[in-house]
């Protein structure tokens, strides 16, 4: 006879249902926080550029019995028993990653793109070897050699920068490469709204005998949808996170294109084999089978026509946002955007990035502060805002609604009374008035998922 809490013939669904009912009954405080977050996401206007919303099927795949599987190694070559289903799931995720990105090799085990980048660097660079990467203050990423990151502590770092207007001068990148002779050049950014010319980066890397690492975390959805040129066959190695624009779980991927069998720095090992050992046992122990299942699901969604339409809406929305912000008098960097991202200098409005971010957040609009080229403010303040259209496109908003979003942003920023670099007041009933209209807009455009 079954005791309370026991289940006969459990299925993934019945375990999830039982889990929810136990959690809500026995841990209502935690349950309430989780539900509050679901409501918050539904009713906030998020334009955080490094975020997308995972469809319910991806979230489900991320919270299953696969979390109970401990199995180091790779499919068919594990160091623990009991991985038969995990092997199937990991093989599926690998095949889908290869198919979505046109890659010859995929590693789906990195716990994040940060760990993917660090694993790649550890494998390619000698101790104290040299990286050439976009400076953090120019829109680079922490793991591309920033001084606060392991990548900046363990390797010598040379930097290239964007121009004062936010564009990239590839002749200057070549000049830096010739001068600095790096082992690895990184093409990738967390705040750069224009296309990256991966062919040009590869030519530069070949000229100085460096490996090219492309980190496409921010643009992976556009690359998957064919709306940004793919680095896969230009870069020796491509990395990406799976949540920023792929609407997947927290995690990373390593992808190799036509150079997958090229020899690694030791002159013998093929690059794909180097990546296998770089992730495990080089950088991680056990993989996370649940997130790998969720990656498999997200990659299936990313290959759908619906995802492609969403990505098209992402780009159209970003262009409309950029145009409207320019019309409203804002200084949009890099002269606009080719991607999902719009960078705005808010200093001319007498604001710091953090004041602008907090004022917008109070009104239900989520956009994050960012440093901008030539910014003397520290990253905690920042002189700019970084907008992204991933989530509003997932809601189905087109250029008309995006202009409405820009108008709401402008209304808030125009109504901020700045007290100092971090403190401000909002005029009269501005907060309530904007919040109401944000709620109405969000209700008109609930999340629409490609997998429904
Ligand atoms: N790299 C951070 C960003 O771009 O927002 C988050 O992962």
Short mmCIF file of C-alpha atoms and ligand atoms in Angstrom, two decimals:
data_model
loop_
_atom_site.label_atom_id
_atom_site.label_comp_id
_atom_site.label_asym_id
_atom_site.label_seq_id
_atom_site.Cartn_x
_atom_site.Cartn_y
_atom_site.Cartn_z
CA UNK A 1 0.00 0.00 0.00
CA UNK A 2 1.24 3.48 -0.86
CA UNK A 3 2.08 5.89 1.93
CA UNK A 4 1.30 9.57 1.58
CA UNK A 5 4.02 11.13 -0.62
CA UNK A 6 4.74 7.87 -2.45
CA UNK A 7 3.88 7.58 -6.12
CA UNK A 8 3.03 4.55 -8.20
CA UNK A 9 4.47 4.62 -11.72
CA UNK A 10 5.71 8.20 -11.53
CA UNK A 11 5.97 10.22 -14.71
CA UNK A 12 7.80 13.48 -15.22
CA UNK A 13 4.47 15.29 -15.19
CA UNK A 14 3.14 13.60 -12.04
CA UNK A 15 6.37 14.30 -10.16
CA UNK A 16 6.21 17.98 -11.18
CA UNK A 17 2.56 18.23 -10.13
CA UNK A 18 3.27 16.56 -6.80
CA UNK A 19 6.28 18.81 -6.32
CA UNK A 20 4.22 21.93 -6.85
CA UNK A 21 1.48 20.84 -4.54
CA UNK A 22 3.96 19.91 -1.76
CA UNK A 23 5.95 23.10 -2.23
CA UNK A 24 2.86 25.32 -2.03
CA UNK A 25 1.58 23.45 1.04
CA UNK A 26 4.83 23.02 2.98
CA UNK A 27 6.83 26.03 1.87
CA UNK A 28 4.27 28.72 1.08
CA UNK A 29 6.79 31.53 1.56
CA UNK A 30 9.00 30.18 -1.23
CA UNK A 31 5.95 29.36 -3.36
CA UNK A 32 4.68 32.91 -2.96
CA UNK A 33 8.02 34.35 -4.06
CA UNK A 34 8.03 32.12 -7.15
CA UNK A 35 4.47 33.12 -8.06
CA UNK A 36 5.24 36.77 -7.43
CA UNK A 37 8.15 36.53 -9.86
CA UNK A 38 5.90 34.99 -12.53
CA UNK A 39 3.45 37.90 -12.09
CA UNK A 40 6.30 40.43 -12.08
CA UNK A 41 7.67 39.12 -15.38
CA UNK A 42 4.20 39.16 -16.90
CA UNK A 43 3.47 42.74 -15.89
CA UNK A 44 6.91 44.37 -16.40
CA UNK A 45 8.14 45.79 -19.65
CA UNK A 46 11.57 44.18 -19.83
CA UNK A 47 14.03 45.52 -22.36
CA UNK A 48 17.07 43.94 -20.73
CA UNK A 49 19.29 43.15 -23.70
CA UNK A 50 20.89 40.05 -22.19
CA UNK A 51 17.60 38.32 -21.45
CA UNK A 52 14.87 36.37 -23.18
CA UNK A 53 11.94 34.40 -21.82
CA UNK A 54 12.22 30.61 -21.80
CA UNK A 55 9.01 28.96 -23.06
CA UNK A 56 7.18 26.74 -20.56
CA UNK A 57 8.38 23.54 -22.26
CA UNK A 58 12.01 24.66 -21.76
CA UNK A 59 11.34 25.45 -18.09
CA UNK A 60 9.72 22.03 -17.65
CA UNK A 61 12.65 20.22 -19.24
CA UNK A 62 14.93 22.12 -16.85
CA UNK A 63 13.20 20.83 -13.74
CA UNK A 64 12.98 17.06 -14.04
CA UNK A 65 14.34 13.82 -12.62
CA UNK A 66 17.38 14.33 -14.84
CA UNK A 67 18.74 16.41 -11.96
CA UNK A 68 19.14 13.13 -10.07
CA UNK A 69 21.63 11.74 -12.60
CA UNK A 70 25.31 12.03 -11.75
CA UNK A 71 27.40 11.03 -14.73
CA UNK A 72 30.77 12.50 -15.59
CA UNK A 73 32.12 12.12 -19.08
CA UNK A 74 30.36 12.07 -22.43
CA UNK A 75 27.62 9.86 -23.96
CA UNK A 76 28.85 6.29 -24.22
CA UNK A 77 31.92 7.11 -22.13
CA UNK A 78 30.69 7.96 -18.65
CA UNK A 79 32.42 7.47 -15.36
CA UNK A 80 29.18 6.50 -13.60
CA UNK A 81 26.47 3.95 -14.32
CA UNK A 82 22.83 4.75 -15.05
CA UNK A 83 23.28 7.32 -17.80
CA UNK A 84 21.38 5.56 -20.56
CA UNK A 85 18.64 8.20 -20.86
CA UNK A 86 21.00 11.07 -20.16
CA UNK A 87 23.19 9.80 -23.01
CA UNK A 88 20.18 9.98 -25.33
CA UNK A 89 19.33 13.49 -24.18
CA UNK A 90 22.89 14.78 -24.51
CA UNK A 91 23.23 13.27 -28.00
CA UNK A 92 19.95 14.95 -28.98
CA UNK A 93 21.14 18.32 -27.66
CA UNK A 94 24.46 17.98 -29.50
CA UNK A 95 22.75 17.09 -32.80
CA UNK A 96 20.30 19.98 -32.44
CA UNK A 97 23.07 22.45 -31.61
CA UNK A 98 25.03 21.33 -34.68
CA UNK A 99 21.95 21.60 -36.85
CA UNK A 100 20.78 25.02 -35.58
CA UNK A 101 24.22 26.60 -36.04
CA UNK A 102 25.55 24.57 -38.98
CA UNK A 103 28.40 23.37 -36.77
CA UNK A 104 30.53 20.22 -37.11
CA UNK A 105 31.02 19.84 -33.36
CA UNK A 106 29.03 20.95 -30.34
CA UNK A 107 29.70 20.64 -26.64
CA UNK A 108 26.52 21.20 -24.61
CA UNK A 109 28.00 20.73 -21.15
CA UNK A 110 29.31 24.21 -20.19
CA UNK A 111 27.39 25.50 -17.18
CA UNK A 112 27.54 29.00 -18.67
CA UNK A 113 29.24 30.86 -21.48
CA UNK A 114 31.62 32.26 -18.87
CA UNK A 115 32.79 28.74 -18.07
CA UNK A 116 32.86 27.89 -21.79
CA UNK A 117 35.11 30.88 -22.46
CA UNK A 118 37.41 30.05 -19.57
CA UNK A 119 37.64 26.41 -20.65
CA UNK A 120 38.50 27.45 -24.21
CA UNK A 121 41.16 29.89 -23.01
CA UNK A 122 42.68 27.36 -20.63
CA UNK A 123 42.91 24.90 -23.51
CA UNK A 124 44.29 27.27 -26.14
CA UNK A 125 46.56 29.56 -24.17
CA UNK A 126 49.83 28.78 -22.47
CA UNK A 127 50.10 30.09 -18.90
CA UNK A 128 50.54 33.84 -19.19
CA UNK A 129 49.57 33.69 -22.88
CA UNK A 130 48.06 36.73 -24.52
CA UNK A 131 44.45 37.58 -25.42
CA UNK A 132 43.34 40.45 -27.64
CA UNK A 133 39.76 41.42 -26.84
CA UNK A 134 37.31 44.29 -26.83
CA UNK A 135 37.79 46.38 -23.70
CA UNK A 136 35.04 46.06 -21.08
CA UNK A 137 34.53 49.83 -21.18
CA UNK A 138 34.02 49.60 -24.94
CA UNK A 139 31.33 46.95 -24.56
CA UNK A 140 33.44 43.82 -24.05
CA UNK A 141 32.70 41.07 -21.56
CA UNK A 142 34.15 40.27 -18.14
CA UNK A 143 35.46 36.89 -19.29
CA UNK A 144 37.29 38.47 -22.22
CA UNK A 145 40.19 39.52 -20.04
CA UNK A 146 38.67 42.12 -17.70
CA UNK A 147 40.97 42.77 -14.76
CA UNK A 148 38.34 41.59 -12.26
CA UNK A 149 37.98 38.23 -14.03
CA UNK A 150 40.18 35.14 -13.87
CA UNK A 151 40.73 35.69 -17.59
CA UNK A 152 42.37 39.03 -16.84
CA UNK A 153 44.37 37.72 -13.91
CA UNK A 154 45.84 34.60 -15.52
CA UNK A 155 46.52 35.90 -19.01
CA UNK A 156 48.19 38.91 -20.48
CA UNK A 157 45.50 41.06 -22.04
CA UNK A 158 45.72 43.49 -24.94
CA UNK A 159 42.61 45.42 -25.82
CA UNK A 160 40.96 46.96 -28.79
CA UNK A 161 38.34 49.67 -28.43
CA UNK A 162 35.35 51.06 -30.21
CA UNK A 163 35.59 54.55 -31.66
CA UNK A 164 34.04 57.49 -29.73
CA UNK A 165 30.86 57.06 -31.82
CA UNK A 166 30.64 53.38 -30.83
CA UNK A 167 31.74 51.88 -34.17
CA UNK A 168 34.60 49.41 -34.64
CA UNK A 169 37.60 50.24 -36.82
CA UNK A 170 38.95 46.89 -38.07
CA UNK A 171 42.17 48.45 -39.33
CA UNK A 172 42.89 49.50 -35.77
CA UNK A 173 42.13 45.97 -34.54
CA UNK A 174 44.63 44.66 -37.10
CA UNK A 175 47.15 47.24 -35.92
CA UNK A 176 46.73 46.08 -32.31
CA UNK A 177 47.07 42.45 -33.37
CA UNK A 178 50.27 43.12 -35.33
CA UNK A 179 51.65 45.10 -32.42
CA UNK A 180 50.60 42.72 -29.65
CA UNK A 181 50.87 39.27 -31.33
CA UNK A 182 48.14 37.59 -29.23
CA UNK A 183 47.64 33.83 -28.98
CA UNK A 184 43.86 34.26 -29.06
CA UNK A 185 41.69 37.04 -30.47
CA UNK A 186 38.17 37.31 -29.10
CA UNK A 187 35.39 38.65 -31.31
CA UNK A 188 32.38 39.25 -29.15
CA UNK A 189 30.72 41.88 -27.01
CA UNK A 190 28.04 42.48 -24.46
CA UNK A 191 27.32 46.04 -25.55
CA UNK A 192 27.91 46.47 -29.27
CA UNK A 193 24.82 46.95 -31.44
CA UNK A 194 26.30 46.51 -34.92
CA UNK A 195 27.15 43.34 -36.84
CA UNK A 196 30.52 41.84 -36.06
CA UNK A 197 32.56 41.10 -39.19
CA UNK A 198 33.81 37.62 -38.35
CA UNK A 199 35.48 37.17 -41.75
CA UNK A 200 37.55 40.27 -41.07
CA UNK A 201 38.41 39.04 -37.56
CA UNK A 202 39.56 35.71 -39.02
CA UNK A 203 41.77 37.45 -41.57
CA UNK A 204 43.33 39.41 -38.70
CA UNK A 205 43.81 36.25 -36.62
CA UNK A 206 45.43 34.44 -39.57
CA UNK A 207 47.74 37.36 -40.19
CA UNK A 208 49.23 37.03 -36.70
CA UNK A 209 48.85 33.27 -36.25
CA UNK A 210 46.23 33.58 -33.49
CA UNK A 211 43.18 31.48 -32.78
CA UNK A 212 39.87 33.27 -33.19
CA UNK A 213 37.25 32.79 -30.48
CA UNK A 214 33.81 34.21 -31.32
CA UNK A 215 31.52 34.72 -28.33
CA UNK A 216 28.02 35.15 -29.75
CA UNK A 217 26.12 35.08 -26.46
CA UNK A 218 24.16 38.22 -27.22
CA UNK A 219 23.37 37.47 -30.85
CA UNK A 220 22.98 33.69 -30.88
CA UNK A 221 19.28 33.89 -31.74
CA UNK A 222 19.97 36.18 -34.69
CA UNK A 223 22.78 33.89 -35.88
CA UNK A 224 20.49 30.85 -35.54
CA UNK A 225 17.80 32.65 -37.54
CA UNK A 226 20.24 33.77 -40.25
CA UNK A 227 19.79 37.44 -39.31
CA UNK A 228 23.43 38.00 -38.33
CA UNK A 229 26.35 36.55 -40.30
CA UNK A 230 27.48 33.33 -38.66
CA UNK A 231 30.98 33.02 -37.21
CA UNK A 232 30.89 29.22 -37.18
CA UNK A 233 33.18 28.67 -40.18
CA UNK A 234 35.29 31.76 -39.56
CA UNK A 235 36.11 31.39 -35.89
CA UNK A 236 38.20 28.43 -34.77
CA UNK A 237 35.85 28.21 -31.81
CA UNK A 238 32.47 29.78 -31.11
CA UNK A 239 30.88 30.04 -27.68
CA UNK A 240 27.46 31.18 -26.59
CA UNK A 241 25.20 31.33 -23.60
CA UNK A 242 21.82 29.67 -24.04
CA UNK A 243 19.61 32.12 -22.19
CA UNK A 244 20.46 35.57 -23.47
CA UNK A 245 18.81 35.33 -26.88
CA UNK A 246 18.13 31.60 -27.33
CA UNK A 247 15.32 31.55 -24.75
CA UNK A 248 16.94 28.51 -23.18
CA UNK A 249 18.17 27.58 -19.71
CA UNK A 250 21.17 29.10 -17.95
CA UNK A 251 24.10 27.45 -19.70
CA UNK A 252 26.62 27.59 -22.51
CA UNK A 253 27.63 25.89 -25.74
CA UNK A 254 30.92 25.44 -27.56
CA UNK A 255 30.62 25.11 -31.34
CA UNK A 256 33.20 24.35 -34.00
CA UNK A 257 32.87 24.74 -37.75
CA UNK A 258 35.12 23.72 -40.59
CA UNK A 259 38.27 23.92 -38.46
CA UNK A 260 37.02 21.28 -36.06
CA UNK A 261 39.77 18.84 -37.03
CA UNK A 262 42.49 21.45 -37.20
CA UNK A 263 45.37 20.83 -34.85
CA UNK A 264 45.41 22.46 -31.44
CA UNK A 265 48.40 24.43 -30.08
CA UNK A 266 50.25 21.18 -29.28
CA UNK A 267 50.35 20.50 -33.04
CA UNK A 268 48.79 17.04 -32.60
CA UNK A 269 45.35 17.07 -30.95
CA UNK A 270 42.39 17.98 -33.12
CA UNK A 271 40.50 21.05 -31.90
CA UNK A 272 37.26 19.17 -31.23
CA UNK A 273 39.08 16.66 -29.04
CA UNK A 274 40.78 19.51 -27.22
CA UNK A 275 37.36 21.04 -26.52
CA UNK A 276 36.03 17.73 -25.20
CA UNK A 277 38.81 17.48 -22.64
CA UNK A 278 38.82 21.24 -22.01
CA UNK A 279 35.26 21.09 -20.62
CA UNK A 280 35.57 17.70 -18.93
CA UNK A 281 37.82 16.98 -17.10
CA UNK A 282 39.58 20.28 -17.74
CA UNK A 283 37.10 22.74 -16.35
CA UNK A 284 33.99 20.99 -15.04
CA UNK A 285 33.12 17.79 -13.28
CA UNK A 286 29.61 16.45 -13.63
CA UNK A 287 27.44 18.05 -16.28
CA UNK A 288 23.92 19.26 -15.45
CA UNK A 289 21.59 16.81 -17.22
CA UNK A 290 18.51 18.97 -16.59
CA UNK A 291 19.94 22.03 -18.24
CA UNK A 292 21.16 19.86 -21.12
CA UNK A 293 17.59 18.56 -21.57
CA UNK A 294 16.36 22.15 -21.53
CA UNK A 295 19.04 23.14 -24.06
CA UNK A 296 17.80 20.33 -26.32
CA UNK A 297 14.26 21.71 -26.07
CA UNK A 298 15.33 25.34 -26.61
CA UNK A 299 17.37 24.34 -29.66
CA UNK A 300 14.33 22.60 -31.14
CA UNK A 301 12.34 25.81 -30.62
CA UNK A 302 15.21 27.84 -32.14
CA UNK A 303 14.93 25.84 -35.35
CA UNK A 304 11.23 26.65 -35.78
CA UNK A 305 9.69 29.14 -38.21
CA UNK A 306 8.09 30.87 -35.22
CA UNK A 307 11.50 31.56 -33.69
CA UNK A 308 12.71 33.01 -36.96
CA UNK A 309 9.70 35.38 -37.07
CA UNK A 310 10.40 36.41 -33.49
CA UNK A 311 14.03 37.20 -34.32
CA UNK A 312 12.90 39.25 -37.32
CA UNK A 313 10.61 41.18 -34.97
CA UNK A 314 13.58 41.62 -32.59
CA UNK A 315 15.64 43.37 -35.27
CA UNK A 316 12.75 45.44 -36.66
CA UNK A 317 11.85 46.46 -33.11
CA UNK A 318 15.41 47.53 -32.28
CA UNK A 319 15.59 49.68 -35.42
CA UNK A 320 12.24 51.29 -34.57
CA UNK A 321 13.37 51.86 -30.98
CA UNK A 322 16.61 53.44 -32.11
CA UNK A 323 14.85 55.71 -34.63
CA UNK A 324 12.24 56.79 -32.10
CA UNK A 325 14.82 57.53 -29.40
CA UNK A 326 16.77 59.65 -31.89
CA UNK A 327 13.55 61.49 -32.78
CA UNK A 328 12.98 62.11 -29.08
CA UNK A 329 16.43 63.73 -28.89
CA UNK A 330 18.58 60.94 -27.43
CA UNK A 331 22.17 60.24 -28.40
CA UNK A 332 22.02 56.69 -29.81
CA UNK A 333 25.51 55.23 -30.07
CA UNK A 334 27.02 53.58 -33.15
CA UNK A 335 24.46 55.48 -35.22
CA UNK A 336 21.79 52.88 -34.57
CA UNK A 337 21.66 49.10 -34.57
CA UNK A 338 21.79 45.96 -36.72
CA UNK A 339 20.83 43.67 -33.86
CA UNK A 340 18.51 43.61 -30.85
CA UNK A 341 20.49 46.19 -28.94
CA UNK A 342 20.33 49.95 -28.68
CA UNK A 343 22.87 51.91 -26.63
CA UNK A 344 21.99 55.39 -25.43
CA UNK A 345 24.17 58.03 -23.80
CA UNK A 346 22.01 59.59 -21.07
CA UNK A 347 24.56 62.09 -19.79
CA UNK A 348 23.18 64.92 -21.92
CA UNK A 349 19.88 64.54 -20.03
CA UNK A 350 21.79 65.22 -16.81
CA UNK A 351 21.37 61.59 -15.73
CA UNK A 352 23.67 58.77 -14.75
CA UNK A 353 22.87 55.32 -16.07
CA UNK A 354 21.96 54.09 -12.60
CA UNK A 355 19.49 56.92 -11.96
CA UNK A 356 17.87 56.28 -15.34
CA UNK A 357 17.75 52.50 -14.66
CA UNK A 358 16.19 52.91 -11.21
CA UNK A 359 13.66 55.51 -12.30
CA UNK A 360 12.52 53.27 -15.14
CA UNK A 361 12.41 50.21 -12.86
CA UNK A 362 10.14 52.08 -10.44
CA UNK A 363 7.76 52.60 -13.34
CA UNK A 364 7.80 48.94 -14.43
CA UNK A 365 10.32 49.32 -17.28
CA UNK A 366 13.48 47.21 -17.07
CA UNK A 367 16.60 48.44 -18.87
CA UNK A 368 20.13 48.24 -17.56
CA UNK A 369 22.78 50.91 -17.12
CA UNK A 370 25.93 50.55 -19.16
CA UNK A 371 29.25 52.24 -19.58
CA UNK A 372 29.61 54.01 -22.88
CA UNK A 373 32.77 54.75 -24.89
CA UNK A 374 34.90 57.38 -23.19
CA UNK A 375 32.75 57.16 -20.05
CA UNK A 376 34.52 58.47 -16.96
CA UNK A 377 31.80 57.09 -14.67
CA UNK A 378 32.41 53.75 -12.92
CA UNK A 379 30.31 50.72 -13.99
CA UNK A 380 28.17 51.11 -10.85
CA UNK A 381 26.94 54.43 -12.28
CA UNK A 382 27.52 54.28 -16.04
CA UNK A 383 26.71 57.05 -18.49
CA UNK A 384 24.39 55.02 -20.67
CA UNK A 385 21.46 52.66 -20.96
CA UNK A 386 21.48 49.39 -22.91
CA UNK A 387 18.11 48.48 -24.41
CA UNK A 388 17.24 45.15 -26.02
CA UNK A 389 14.13 44.04 -27.89
CA UNK A 390 14.26 40.25 -27.34
CA UNK A 391 11.47 40.10 -24.78
CA UNK A 392 9.16 42.71 -26.28
CA UNK A 393 9.44 40.82 -29.59
CA UNK A 394 8.56 37.60 -27.74
CA UNK A 395 5.42 39.42 -26.60
CA UNK A 396 4.61 40.05 -30.25
CA UNK A 397 5.20 43.81 -30.13
CA UNK A 398 5.94 45.35 -33.51
CA UNK A 399 7.43 48.75 -34.44
CA UNK A 400 4.22 50.63 -33.52
CA UNK A 401 4.23 49.31 -29.93
CA UNK A 402 8.01 49.73 -29.71
CA UNK A 403 7.53 53.43 -30.39
CA UNK A 404 4.99 53.43 -27.54
CA UNK A 405 7.67 51.87 -25.30
CA UNK A 406 10.16 54.59 -26.32
CA UNK A 407 7.54 57.22 -25.48
CA UNK A 408 7.06 55.74 -22.00
CA UNK A 409 10.83 55.67 -21.43
CA UNK A 410 11.05 59.31 -22.52
CA UNK A 411 8.21 60.32 -20.23
CA UNK A 412 9.99 58.77 -17.23
CA UNK A 413 13.44 60.14 -18.04
CA UNK A 414 12.00 63.61 -18.65
CA UNK A 415 10.27 63.50 -15.28
CA UNK A 416 13.34 62.65 -13.19
CA UNK A 417 14.57 65.32 -10.80
CA UNK A 418 18.22 64.41 -10.18
CA UNK A 419 19.47 64.90 -6.62
CA UNK A 420 22.96 63.39 -7.11
CA UNK A 421 24.60 60.61 -9.10
CA UNK A 422 22.47 57.90 -7.47
CA UNK A 423 19.47 59.71 -6.00
CA UNK A 424 16.46 61.25 -7.71
CA UNK A 425 12.78 62.00 -7.36
CA UNK A 426 9.99 61.38 -9.85
CA UNK A 427 7.53 64.15 -10.64
CA UNK A 428 4.04 63.97 -9.11
CA UNK A 429 2.08 60.91 -10.14
CA UNK A 430 4.44 59.92 -12.93
CA UNK A 431 5.21 56.52 -11.43
CA UNK A 432 1.56 55.49 -11.07
CA UNK A 433 0.64 56.89 -14.46
CA UNK A 434 3.43 55.06 -16.33
CA UNK A 435 2.97 51.85 -14.33
CA UNK A 436 -0.70 51.78 -15.31
CA UNK A 437 0.10 52.16 -18.98
CA UNK A 438 2.90 49.55 -18.76
CA UNK A 439 0.40 47.11 -17.22
CA UNK A 440 -2.10 47.75 -19.96
CA UNK A 441 0.54 47.34 -22.68
CA UNK A 442 1.81 44.10 -21.11
CA UNK A 443 -1.75 42.76 -20.84
CA UNK A 444 -2.34 43.56 -24.52
CA UNK A 445 0.84 41.68 -25.41
CA UNK A 446 1.16 38.57 -23.21
CA UNK A 447 4.11 36.27 -23.95
CA UNK A 448 3.66 34.20 -27.10
CA UNK A 449 5.81 31.13 -27.44
CA UNK A 450 6.97 29.42 -30.59
CA UNK A 451 6.37 26.00 -29.06
CA UNK A 452 2.66 26.44 -28.32
N1 LIG B 1 27.04 39.65 -19.44
C1 LIG B 1 25.91 40.19 -18.78
C2 LIG B 1 25.16 41.12 -19.66
O1 LIG B 1 25.55 41.33 -20.80
O2 LIG B 1 24.15 41.66 -19.21
C3 LIG B 1 24.95 39.15 -18.28
O3 LIG B 1 25.32 37.88 -18.49
#
